[in-house]
Amino acid sequence: MDGTEYRIKRTWMLRMSHGEDLLAEAGKIALHKGISMAVFSIIGAVSCASFGYYDQKERRYAKISRDGDYEIISCYGNVSLKEDRPMAHAHILFGDEEGSTFGGHLMSPTRIFAAELFLQELDGLQLIRKHDNTTGLFLWE
Ligand code: ZN
C-alpha cells in the first residue's frame, strides 16, 4: 500500500452538545460544515455507552451497551464518504468510577454529558467507503 498524501485544511476545536448522541453528533458536525474527509479526537464524559466488537467469523458487530456515567478517555476517528454522505467512524475507550476501562467501535446510543472535539479537515483524494467482500466491512476503496 502506497497510500495517498493529505494536507490539513481547516481545524476546529468545539464543544459538542449536551444530551446528543456522540456518533450522530460527529457526523452532523461534518455534514453541516461541508466536510467529507477528516480526522478527529474527542475527550469528555457520557451518560451511557455503546460500542461494538466485530466478530470476524460471523461478519457482524456484537453490540455492547452500558448505562452509567463514564469518562471518554480516548476517542479517535475519521470522516469519509459512504453512499455520498459523510460518515464518522470512531473507536473509543471509556473509563468507569473505579478507573477500569473498556471500549471498542463507537456505536449509538452514547449520550454526551460533555465533550470536546478536535477535528482536522483533510485535503486530497476523496476516501470513499465501499463494501469489501473479504471482511464484510465498508472499507476505503
Ligand atoms: Zn470500527
Short mmCIF file of N, CA and C and ligand atoms in Angstrom, two decimals:
data_model
loop_
_atom_site.label_atom_id
_atom_site.label_comp_id
_atom_site.label_asym_id
_atom_site.label_seq_id
_atom_site.Cartn_x
_atom_site.Cartn_y
_atom_site.Cartn_z
N MET A 1 0.83 -1.20 0.00
CA MET A 1 0.00 0.00 0.00
C MET A 1 0.86 1.26 0.00
N ASP A 2 0.70 2.05 -1.03
CA ASP A 2 1.45 3.31 -1.10
C ASP A 2 0.77 4.40 -0.29
N GLY A 3 -0.56 4.40 -0.27
CA GLY A 3 -1.29 5.45 0.44
C GLY A 3 -1.29 6.73 -0.37
N THR A 4 -2.01 7.69 0.12
CA THR A 4 -2.12 8.98 -0.54
C THR A 4 -1.78 10.05 0.47
N GLU A 5 -1.08 11.08 0.01
CA GLU A 5 -0.70 12.16 0.91
C GLU A 5 -1.84 13.16 1.04
N TYR A 6 -2.10 13.59 2.27
CA TYR A 6 -3.16 14.56 2.54
C TYR A 6 -2.59 15.78 3.24
N ARG A 7 -3.26 16.89 3.01
CA ARG A 7 -2.90 18.13 3.70
C ARG A 7 -4.05 18.53 4.62
N ILE A 8 -3.70 19.20 5.70
CA ILE A 8 -4.73 19.67 6.63
C ILE A 8 -5.32 20.96 6.07
N LYS A 9 -6.65 20.99 5.97
CA LYS A 9 -7.33 22.21 5.51
C LYS A 9 -7.72 23.05 6.73
N ARG A 10 -8.95 22.84 7.21
CA ARG A 10 -9.44 23.62 8.35
C ARG A 10 -9.36 22.78 9.63
N THR A 11 -9.21 23.44 10.75
CA THR A 11 -9.14 22.76 12.05
C THR A 11 -10.17 23.38 12.98
N TRP A 12 -10.88 22.55 13.71
CA TRP A 12 -11.85 23.04 14.69
C TRP A 12 -11.58 22.47 16.07
N MET A 13 -11.86 23.29 17.06
CA MET A 13 -11.94 22.86 18.44
C MET A 13 -13.34 23.28 18.85
N LEU A 14 -14.18 22.33 19.21
CA LEU A 14 -15.53 22.76 19.59
C LEU A 14 -16.14 21.87 20.66
N ARG A 15 -17.07 22.49 21.39
CA ARG A 15 -17.80 21.79 22.44
C ARG A 15 -19.02 21.13 21.82
N MET A 16 -19.19 19.85 22.05
CA MET A 16 -20.32 19.12 21.50
C MET A 16 -21.53 19.28 22.42
N SER A 17 -22.72 19.10 21.84
CA SER A 17 -23.96 19.40 22.57
C SER A 17 -24.32 18.36 23.63
N HIS A 18 -24.59 18.86 24.83
CA HIS A 18 -25.05 18.01 25.94
C HIS A 18 -26.33 17.27 25.55
N GLY A 19 -26.39 15.99 25.85
CA GLY A 19 -27.60 15.21 25.62
C GLY A 19 -27.70 14.57 24.24
N GLU A 20 -26.83 14.99 23.32
CA GLU A 20 -26.88 14.42 21.96
C GLU A 20 -26.10 13.10 21.92
N ASP A 21 -26.35 12.36 20.86
CA ASP A 21 -25.62 11.11 20.65
C ASP A 21 -24.24 11.42 20.06
N LEU A 22 -23.20 10.83 20.64
CA LEU A 22 -21.82 11.18 20.27
C LEU A 22 -21.52 10.90 18.80
N LEU A 23 -21.85 9.72 18.31
CA LEU A 23 -21.53 9.36 16.93
C LEU A 23 -22.36 10.18 15.94
N ALA A 24 -23.65 10.32 16.22
CA ALA A 24 -24.53 11.09 15.35
C ALA A 24 -24.09 12.55 15.30
N GLU A 25 -23.70 13.09 16.45
CA GLU A 25 -23.26 14.49 16.53
C GLU A 25 -21.98 14.71 15.72
N ALA A 26 -21.06 13.77 15.76
CA ALA A 26 -19.82 13.89 14.97
C ALA A 26 -20.16 13.91 13.48
N GLY A 27 -21.08 13.04 13.05
CA GLY A 27 -21.50 13.02 11.65
C GLY A 27 -22.23 14.29 11.25
N LYS A 28 -23.06 14.79 12.17
CA LYS A 28 -23.83 16.01 11.93
C LYS A 28 -22.92 17.23 11.77
N ILE A 29 -21.90 17.31 12.59
CA ILE A 29 -20.95 18.42 12.52
C ILE A 29 -20.25 18.41 11.16
N ALA A 30 -19.83 17.22 10.72
CA ALA A 30 -19.17 17.10 9.41
C ALA A 30 -20.11 17.54 8.30
N LEU A 31 -21.34 17.09 8.36
CA LEU A 31 -22.34 17.42 7.34
C LEU A 31 -22.59 18.93 7.28
N HIS A 32 -22.80 19.54 8.45
CA HIS A 32 -23.12 20.97 8.50
C HIS A 32 -21.94 21.85 8.10
N LYS A 33 -20.72 21.37 8.28
CA LYS A 33 -19.55 22.17 7.91
C LYS A 33 -19.05 21.82 6.51
N GLY A 34 -19.75 20.91 5.84
CA GLY A 34 -19.36 20.54 4.48
C GLY A 34 -18.06 19.76 4.41
N ILE A 35 -17.82 18.93 5.41
CA ILE A 35 -16.58 18.16 5.49
C ILE A 35 -16.82 16.75 4.96
N SER A 36 -15.99 16.31 4.04
CA SER A 36 -16.12 14.94 3.53
C SER A 36 -14.93 14.07 3.91
N MET A 37 -13.89 14.69 4.47
CA MET A 37 -12.72 13.93 4.89
C MET A 37 -12.04 14.63 6.07
N ALA A 38 -11.84 13.88 7.15
CA ALA A 38 -11.27 14.50 8.35
C ALA A 38 -10.76 13.42 9.30
N VAL A 39 -9.95 13.85 10.24
CA VAL A 39 -9.60 13.02 11.39
C VAL A 39 -10.02 13.80 12.62
N PHE A 40 -10.42 13.10 13.68
CA PHE A 40 -10.84 13.81 14.87
C PHE A 40 -10.54 13.02 16.14
N SER A 41 -10.50 13.74 17.23
CA SER A 41 -10.40 13.10 18.54
C SER A 41 -11.36 13.82 19.49
N ILE A 42 -11.82 13.08 20.48
CA ILE A 42 -12.80 13.62 21.44
C ILE A 42 -12.40 13.17 22.84
N ILE A 43 -12.49 14.12 23.79
CA ILE A 43 -12.40 13.76 25.20
C ILE A 43 -13.63 14.33 25.89
N GLY A 44 -14.01 13.76 27.02
CA GLY A 44 -15.18 14.26 27.72
C GLY A 44 -15.80 13.20 28.60
N ALA A 45 -17.13 13.23 28.67
CA ALA A 45 -17.86 12.29 29.52
C ALA A 45 -19.21 11.98 28.90
N VAL A 46 -19.70 10.78 29.15
CA VAL A 46 -21.00 10.35 28.61
C VAL A 46 -21.87 9.80 29.73
N SER A 47 -23.19 9.74 29.45
CA SER A 47 -24.11 9.20 30.46
C SER A 47 -24.68 7.84 30.05
N CYS A 48 -24.25 7.32 28.91
CA CYS A 48 -24.44 5.91 28.57
C CYS A 48 -23.49 5.61 27.42
N ALA A 49 -23.10 4.36 27.30
CA ALA A 49 -22.04 3.99 26.36
C ALA A 49 -22.47 2.81 25.51
N SER A 50 -22.23 2.90 24.21
CA SER A 50 -22.47 1.77 23.32
C SER A 50 -21.27 1.61 22.39
N PHE A 51 -20.86 0.39 22.24
CA PHE A 51 -19.71 0.12 21.38
C PHE A 51 -19.80 -1.29 20.84
N GLY A 52 -19.08 -1.53 19.77
CA GLY A 52 -19.16 -2.82 19.10
C GLY A 52 -17.85 -3.54 19.06
N TYR A 53 -17.99 -4.85 18.93
CA TYR A 53 -16.84 -5.73 18.70
C TYR A 53 -17.16 -6.49 17.42
N TYR A 54 -16.28 -6.40 16.43
CA TYR A 54 -16.57 -7.05 15.15
C TYR A 54 -16.18 -8.52 15.21
N ASP A 55 -17.19 -9.37 15.08
CA ASP A 55 -16.96 -10.82 15.05
C ASP A 55 -16.52 -11.17 13.63
N GLN A 56 -15.26 -11.48 13.46
CA GLN A 56 -14.69 -11.67 12.12
C GLN A 56 -15.22 -12.93 11.44
N LYS A 57 -15.61 -13.93 12.23
CA LYS A 57 -16.18 -15.16 11.63
C LYS A 57 -17.63 -14.94 11.22
N GLU A 58 -18.40 -14.31 12.11
CA GLU A 58 -19.82 -14.06 11.83
C GLU A 58 -20.02 -12.85 10.92
N ARG A 59 -18.98 -12.04 10.81
CA ARG A 59 -19.01 -10.81 9.99
C ARG A 59 -20.13 -9.87 10.42
N ARG A 60 -20.20 -9.68 11.71
CA ARG A 60 -21.17 -8.69 12.21
C ARG A 60 -20.67 -8.14 13.54
N TYR A 61 -21.20 -6.95 13.87
CA TYR A 61 -20.83 -6.33 15.14
C TYR A 61 -21.68 -6.89 16.26
N ALA A 62 -21.04 -7.31 17.32
CA ALA A 62 -21.74 -7.60 18.57
C ALA A 62 -21.79 -6.26 19.30
N LYS A 63 -23.00 -5.81 19.67
CA LYS A 63 -23.15 -4.50 20.31
C LYS A 63 -23.23 -4.66 21.82
N ILE A 64 -22.47 -3.82 22.50
CA ILE A 64 -22.46 -3.80 23.96
C ILE A 64 -22.93 -2.41 24.39
N SER A 65 -23.95 -2.35 25.26
CA SER A 65 -24.42 -1.06 25.77
C SER A 65 -24.37 -1.09 27.29
N ARG A 66 -23.90 0.00 27.87
CA ARG A 66 -23.83 0.11 29.33
C ARG A 66 -24.44 1.43 29.77
N ASP A 67 -25.42 1.36 30.68
CA ASP A 67 -25.94 2.57 31.30
C ASP A 67 -24.98 2.99 32.39
N GLY A 68 -24.83 4.28 32.57
CA GLY A 68 -23.95 4.77 33.63
C GLY A 68 -23.16 5.95 33.13
N ASP A 69 -22.41 6.55 34.04
CA ASP A 69 -21.61 7.73 33.73
C ASP A 69 -20.16 7.32 33.54
N TYR A 70 -19.62 7.68 32.39
CA TYR A 70 -18.25 7.27 32.06
C TYR A 70 -17.46 8.44 31.50
N GLU A 71 -16.16 8.37 31.70
CA GLU A 71 -15.24 9.30 31.05
C GLU A 71 -14.97 8.82 29.63
N ILE A 72 -14.80 9.75 28.70
CA ILE A 72 -14.22 9.40 27.40
C ILE A 72 -12.72 9.61 27.58
N ILE A 73 -12.01 8.53 27.78
CA ILE A 73 -10.56 8.64 27.98
C ILE A 73 -9.88 8.92 26.66
N SER A 74 -10.36 8.25 25.63
CA SER A 74 -9.81 8.47 24.30
C SER A 74 -10.85 8.10 23.26
N CYS A 75 -10.98 8.91 22.26
CA CYS A 75 -11.85 8.58 21.13
C CYS A 75 -11.16 9.14 19.90
N TYR A 76 -10.93 8.28 18.95
CA TYR A 76 -10.24 8.70 17.74
C TYR A 76 -11.03 8.21 16.54
N GLY A 77 -11.20 9.07 15.56
CA GLY A 77 -12.00 8.66 14.41
C GLY A 77 -11.66 9.42 13.15
N ASN A 78 -12.43 9.10 12.11
CA ASN A 78 -12.25 9.78 10.83
C ASN A 78 -13.61 9.97 10.15
N VAL A 79 -13.58 10.83 9.16
CA VAL A 79 -14.78 11.08 8.34
C VAL A 79 -14.39 10.80 6.90
N SER A 80 -15.22 10.03 6.21
CA SER A 80 -15.06 9.81 4.77
C SER A 80 -16.47 9.62 4.20
N LEU A 81 -16.56 9.42 2.91
CA LEU A 81 -17.89 9.31 2.30
C LEU A 81 -18.34 7.86 2.21
N LYS A 82 -19.60 7.64 2.56
CA LYS A 82 -20.26 6.35 2.34
C LYS A 82 -21.61 6.69 1.72
N GLU A 83 -21.85 6.17 0.53
CA GLU A 83 -23.09 6.45 -0.19
C GLU A 83 -23.34 7.96 -0.28
N ASP A 84 -22.30 8.69 -0.63
CA ASP A 84 -22.34 10.14 -0.87
C ASP A 84 -22.61 11.00 0.36
N ARG A 85 -22.56 10.40 1.54
CA ARG A 85 -22.75 11.18 2.76
C ARG A 85 -21.52 11.02 3.66
N PRO A 86 -21.16 12.12 4.39
CA PRO A 86 -20.03 11.97 5.32
C PRO A 86 -20.37 10.99 6.44
N MET A 87 -19.49 10.05 6.67
CA MET A 87 -19.72 9.04 7.71
C MET A 87 -18.57 9.11 8.71
N ALA A 88 -18.94 9.24 9.98
CA ALA A 88 -17.93 9.24 11.04
C ALA A 88 -17.72 7.81 11.51
N HIS A 89 -16.47 7.42 11.62
CA HIS A 89 -16.09 6.10 12.14
C HIS A 89 -15.11 6.36 13.28
N ALA A 90 -15.42 5.83 14.46
CA ALA A 90 -14.56 6.13 15.61
C ALA A 90 -14.44 4.93 16.53
N HIS A 91 -13.31 4.87 17.22
CA HIS A 91 -13.11 3.88 18.28
C HIS A 91 -12.92 4.65 19.58
N ILE A 92 -13.39 4.04 20.67
CA ILE A 92 -13.46 4.80 21.92
C ILE A 92 -13.07 3.94 23.11
N LEU A 93 -12.44 4.59 24.06
CA LEU A 93 -12.10 3.95 25.33
C LEU A 93 -12.80 4.71 26.45
N PHE A 94 -13.63 4.00 27.22
CA PHE A 94 -14.36 4.60 28.33
C PHE A 94 -13.66 4.24 29.64
N GLY A 95 -13.87 5.09 30.65
CA GLY A 95 -13.36 4.81 31.99
C GLY A 95 -14.49 4.89 33.00
N ASP A 96 -14.53 3.97 33.96
CA ASP A 96 -15.60 4.00 34.97
C ASP A 96 -15.10 4.56 36.30
N GLU A 97 -15.99 4.54 37.31
CA GLU A 97 -15.67 5.18 38.60
C GLU A 97 -14.55 4.48 39.36
N GLU A 98 -14.21 3.29 38.94
CA GLU A 98 -13.10 2.58 39.60
C GLU A 98 -11.80 2.67 38.80
N GLY A 99 -11.86 3.41 37.69
CA GLY A 99 -10.66 3.56 36.87
C GLY A 99 -10.47 2.43 35.87
N SER A 100 -11.46 1.56 35.77
CA SER A 100 -11.37 0.48 34.78
C SER A 100 -11.79 1.01 33.42
N THR A 101 -11.28 0.40 32.39
CA THR A 101 -11.55 0.86 31.03
C THR A 101 -12.17 -0.24 30.18
N PHE A 102 -12.89 0.19 29.19
CA PHE A 102 -13.49 -0.73 28.22
C PHE A 102 -13.84 0.08 26.99
N GLY A 103 -14.05 -0.59 25.88
CA GLY A 103 -14.41 0.16 24.69
C GLY A 103 -14.32 -0.67 23.43
N GLY A 104 -14.45 0.01 22.31
CA GLY A 104 -14.43 -0.64 21.00
C GLY A 104 -14.89 0.34 19.93
N HIS A 105 -15.56 -0.20 18.95
CA HIS A 105 -16.09 0.56 17.81
C HIS A 105 -17.30 1.38 18.30
N LEU A 106 -17.18 2.70 18.24
CA LEU A 106 -18.23 3.57 18.79
C LEU A 106 -19.58 3.35 18.09
N MET A 107 -20.63 3.18 18.92
CA MET A 107 -21.98 2.99 18.40
C MET A 107 -22.95 3.89 19.15
N SER A 108 -24.20 3.88 18.69
CA SER A 108 -25.28 4.63 19.33
C SER A 108 -26.18 3.65 20.08
N PRO A 109 -26.75 4.04 21.21
CA PRO A 109 -26.65 5.36 21.83
C PRO A 109 -25.43 5.49 22.76
N THR A 110 -24.73 6.62 22.59
CA THR A 110 -23.69 7.04 23.53
C THR A 110 -23.98 8.51 23.80
N ARG A 111 -24.56 8.79 24.95
CA ARG A 111 -25.12 10.11 25.25
C ARG A 111 -24.06 11.05 25.80
N ILE A 112 -23.91 12.21 25.16
CA ILE A 112 -22.91 13.20 25.58
C ILE A 112 -23.33 13.87 26.88
N PHE A 113 -22.44 13.85 27.87
CA PHE A 113 -22.61 14.70 29.05
C PHE A 113 -21.85 15.99 28.78
N ALA A 114 -20.59 15.84 28.42
CA ALA A 114 -19.77 16.97 27.96
C ALA A 114 -18.70 16.39 27.07
N ALA A 115 -18.41 17.06 25.97
CA ALA A 115 -17.40 16.52 25.06
C ALA A 115 -16.73 17.63 24.27
N GLU A 116 -15.41 17.49 24.13
CA GLU A 116 -14.60 18.44 23.37
C GLU A 116 -14.04 17.73 22.14
N LEU A 117 -14.35 18.32 21.00
CA LEU A 117 -13.95 17.74 19.71
C LEU A 117 -12.79 18.53 19.13
N PHE A 118 -11.78 17.82 18.67
CA PHE A 118 -10.68 18.41 17.90
C PHE A 118 -10.74 17.74 16.53
N LEU A 119 -11.01 18.53 15.50
CA LEU A 119 -11.23 17.96 14.17
C LEU A 119 -10.37 18.67 13.13
N GLN A 120 -9.73 17.89 12.29
CA GLN A 120 -8.93 18.46 11.22
C GLN A 120 -9.44 17.94 9.87
N GLU A 121 -9.90 18.88 9.06
CA GLU A 121 -10.36 18.53 7.72
C GLU A 121 -9.15 18.24 6.83
N LEU A 122 -9.26 17.23 5.99
CA LEU A 122 -8.15 16.85 5.12
C LEU A 122 -8.45 17.20 3.67
N ASP A 123 -7.39 17.54 2.95
CA ASP A 123 -7.47 17.88 1.54
C ASP A 123 -6.65 16.86 0.77
N GLY A 124 -7.28 16.23 -0.24
CA GLY A 124 -6.58 15.24 -1.05
C GLY A 124 -7.61 14.35 -1.73
N LEU A 125 -7.15 13.22 -2.24
CA LEU A 125 -8.03 12.28 -2.94
C LEU A 125 -9.15 11.81 -2.00
N GLN A 126 -10.39 11.98 -2.42
CA GLN A 126 -11.54 11.64 -1.57
C GLN A 126 -11.56 10.15 -1.21
N LEU A 127 -11.67 9.87 0.07
CA LEU A 127 -11.82 8.49 0.54
C LEU A 127 -13.29 8.13 0.52
N ILE A 128 -13.59 6.99 -0.11
CA ILE A 128 -14.98 6.53 -0.23
C ILE A 128 -15.06 5.11 0.31
N ARG A 129 -16.07 4.88 1.17
CA ARG A 129 -16.26 3.53 1.73
C ARG A 129 -17.15 2.69 0.81
N LYS A 130 -16.64 1.49 0.52
CA LYS A 130 -17.41 0.52 -0.28
C LYS A 130 -17.36 -0.83 0.42
N HIS A 131 -18.39 -1.62 0.19
CA HIS A 131 -18.44 -2.94 0.81
C HIS A 131 -17.27 -3.80 0.33
N ASP A 132 -16.60 -4.42 1.28
CA ASP A 132 -15.44 -5.27 1.00
C ASP A 132 -15.82 -6.73 1.26
N ASN A 133 -15.76 -7.56 0.22
CA ASN A 133 -16.19 -8.95 0.35
C ASN A 133 -15.29 -9.78 1.27
N THR A 134 -14.02 -9.43 1.36
CA THR A 134 -13.08 -10.19 2.18
C THR A 134 -13.41 -10.08 3.67
N THR A 135 -13.79 -8.86 4.10
CA THR A 135 -14.01 -8.63 5.53
C THR A 135 -15.49 -8.46 5.90
N GLY A 136 -16.31 -8.14 4.92
CA GLY A 136 -17.72 -7.84 5.19
C GLY A 136 -17.92 -6.42 5.69
N LEU A 137 -16.84 -5.63 5.71
CA LEU A 137 -16.92 -4.25 6.21
C LEU A 137 -16.96 -3.25 5.05
N PHE A 138 -17.36 -2.03 5.37
CA PHE A 138 -17.28 -0.94 4.38
C PHE A 138 -15.94 -0.26 4.55
N LEU A 139 -15.04 -0.56 3.65
CA LEU A 139 -13.66 -0.06 3.74
C LEU A 139 -13.39 0.95 2.64
N TRP A 140 -12.29 1.68 2.81
CA TRP A 140 -11.88 2.65 1.79
C TRP A 140 -11.49 1.90 0.52
N GLU A 141 -11.90 2.44 -0.60
CA GLU A 141 -11.57 1.85 -1.91
C GLU A 141 -10.07 1.87 -2.13
ZN ZN B 1 -14.56 0.41 13.77
#
